Each structure stands twice: as C-alpha cells, then as structure tokens.
Coordinates of C-alpha atoms in Angstrom, one line a residue:
Q184 CA 74.6 -292.6 -57.2
V185 CA 74.8 -292.3 -53.4
Q186 CA 73.7 -289.4 -51.3
L187 CA 75.1 -288.9 -47.9
V188 CA 73.7 -286.9 -45.0
E189 CA 75.6 -286.5 -41.7
S190 CA 74.1 -285.7 -38.3
G191 CA 75.0 -285.8 -34.7
G192 CA 77.5 -282.9 -34.5
G193 CA 77.3 -280.4 -31.7
S194 CA 79.2 -278.6 -29.0
V195 CA 80.8 -280.5 -26.1
Q196 CA 83.4 -279.9 -23.5
T197 CA 86.8 -281.5 -23.4
G198 CA 86.5 -285.2 -22.5
G199 CA 83.0 -285.4 -23.8
S200 CA 81.6 -287.8 -26.4
L201 CA 79.6 -287.5 -29.6
R202 CA 78.2 -290.0 -32.0
L203 CA 78.1 -289.0 -35.7
S204 CA 75.8 -290.7 -38.1
C205 CA 75.9 -290.7 -41.9
A206 CA 72.7 -291.9 -43.7
G207 CA 73.2 -293.0 -47.2
S208 CA 70.6 -293.5 -50.0
G209 CA 70.9 -295.8 -52.9
R210 CA 70.9 -299.5 -53.4
T211 CA 74.7 -299.7 -53.8
F212 CA 75.5 -298.2 -50.4
S213 CA 76.7 -301.5 -49.0
S214 CA 79.2 -302.0 -51.9
Y215 CA 81.3 -298.9 -50.9
A216 CA 83.9 -298.5 -48.3
M217 CA 83.1 -295.5 -46.1
A218 CA 85.2 -293.0 -44.3
W219 CA 85.1 -290.0 -42.1
F220 CA 87.2 -286.9 -42.8
R221 CA 87.4 -283.6 -41.0
Q222 CA 88.4 -280.0 -41.8
A223 CA 89.2 -277.4 -39.3
P224 CA 89.2 -273.7 -40.1
G225 CA 92.3 -272.7 -42.1
K226 CA 93.4 -276.3 -42.5
E227 CA 93.2 -279.0 -45.1
R228 CA 90.7 -281.8 -45.0
E229 CA 92.2 -284.8 -43.2
F230 CA 91.4 -288.4 -42.9
V231 CA 89.9 -289.7 -39.6
A232 CA 88.8 -293.3 -40.1
R233 CA 87.6 -295.8 -42.7
I234 CA 85.7 -299.0 -42.8
S235 CA 85.5 -301.6 -45.5
W236 CA 82.2 -302.4 -47.3
T237 CA 81.7 -305.5 -45.2
G238 CA 82.6 -303.7 -42.0
D239 CA 85.3 -306.2 -41.0
L240 CA 88.2 -303.9 -41.7
T241 CA 88.8 -300.5 -40.1
Y242 CA 91.7 -298.1 -40.0
Y243 CA 92.2 -294.9 -38.0
A244 CA 94.4 -291.8 -38.2
Y245 CA 96.8 -291.6 -35.4
S246 CA 94.9 -288.7 -33.8
A247 CA 91.7 -290.9 -33.7
K248 CA 93.2 -294.2 -32.6
G249 CA 91.9 -295.4 -29.2
R250 CA 89.3 -292.6 -29.0
F251 CA 87.1 -293.0 -32.1
A252 CA 85.3 -296.0 -33.4
I253 CA 83.8 -296.3 -36.9
S254 CA 81.1 -298.8 -37.6
R255 CA 78.4 -299.4 -40.2
N256 CA 74.9 -301.0 -40.5
N257 CA 74.4 -301.9 -44.2
A258 CA 70.8 -303.0 -43.5
E259 CA 70.1 -299.4 -42.5
N260 CA 72.5 -297.7 -45.0
T261 CA 74.2 -295.9 -42.1
V262 CA 77.8 -295.4 -40.9
Y263 CA 78.7 -294.1 -37.5
L264 CA 81.6 -292.5 -35.8
Q265 CA 81.7 -292.8 -32.0
M266 CA 84.0 -290.1 -30.6
N267 CA 85.2 -290.3 -27.0
S268 CA 87.6 -288.2 -24.9
L269 CA 87.2 -285.3 -27.3
K270 CA 89.8 -282.6 -27.3
P271 CA 89.6 -279.0 -28.6
E272 CA 91.8 -280.0 -31.5
D273 CA 89.0 -282.3 -32.7
T274 CA 87.0 -279.2 -33.5
A275 CA 86.2 -279.3 -37.2
V276 CA 83.5 -280.0 -39.8
Y277 CA 83.2 -283.8 -40.2
Y278 CA 82.4 -285.3 -43.5
C279 CA 81.5 -288.9 -44.4
A280 CA 82.5 -290.2 -47.8
A281 CA 81.8 -293.3 -49.9
G282 CA 84.3 -294.9 -52.3
R283 CA 87.4 -297.1 -52.2
Y284 CA 89.0 -298.3 -49.0
T285 CA 91.8 -295.7 -48.7
E286 CA 92.8 -292.8 -46.5
Y287 CA 93.1 -290.5 -49.5
A288 CA 90.2 -288.2 -50.2
S289 CA 90.7 -288.6 -53.9
G290 CA 89.6 -292.2 -53.5
Y291 CA 86.0 -291.3 -52.5
D292 CA 83.4 -290.5 -55.0
Y293 CA 80.5 -289.3 -52.8
W294 CA 80.6 -286.8 -50.0
G295 CA 78.1 -285.5 -47.5
H296 CA 77.8 -281.8 -46.6
G297 CA 79.4 -282.1 -43.2
T298 CA 78.4 -281.7 -39.6
Q299 CA 80.1 -279.3 -37.2
V300 CA 81.8 -280.6 -34.1
T301 CA 83.0 -278.0 -31.5
V302 CA 85.0 -279.0 -28.4
S303 CA 85.6 -276.3 -25.8
S304 CA 88.2 -276.4 -23.1

C-alpha cells in the first residue's frame, strides 16, 4: 500500500514557476513508476509526465515538454514536478500517481488527492 500526498501548488502569473512535490509512504515506493496527471474544470484527467522507478527514464506530454521536469528521490520517497514558463492553460488540479510506467491513468494503482495550480494572465 502506498499513500501519496501532493504539495506545492498555488497561484502564479503567466511565465512563473512552481515546484510540486509528492510524498509517498510505504516501503515499496521505490518499486513503482510515478506520474503526474492534471484535471482542469470540465475536462478529463490528462497525463503530464512519468518517471521510471529507477528515475532514469522520463516521458512528457507534448504540452509539458521543454517546460516541465519530473524527478524523484527514492531515499526520501518523493517525486517532483518542476514547472516553468507556466501558462493559463496549465491551470488544473495536479495529481501524482504510482503504478506502471505508462501514460494511461488506468495503469496507476495509487493516487494522491491533488494540489491546485492556478496561472493567471
């Protein structure tokens, strides 16, 4: 069993940066691939970025490529999402998830409760 708690969300202006954190509990945290998803009001949850359990493989959605960076520290059971050059369309609730190394939400077994990111123009 893995429990995930996101933090680091907030309100920023266009072009700003935020760093999201996801703290995991459980001895098996490091054995899971991790991902970030987001859900904007009235829209479906969408994939943002994923990282393998070792941290040596990453993959980004087109909308995040070149602006966001996912990383993890298995010693601290934490995964991060550094978000730069934020745009209003990045406004959403951001969720971290633990599971298989895939961009599909169905591949993840554990989810956090989300953290709100709001980008104003």
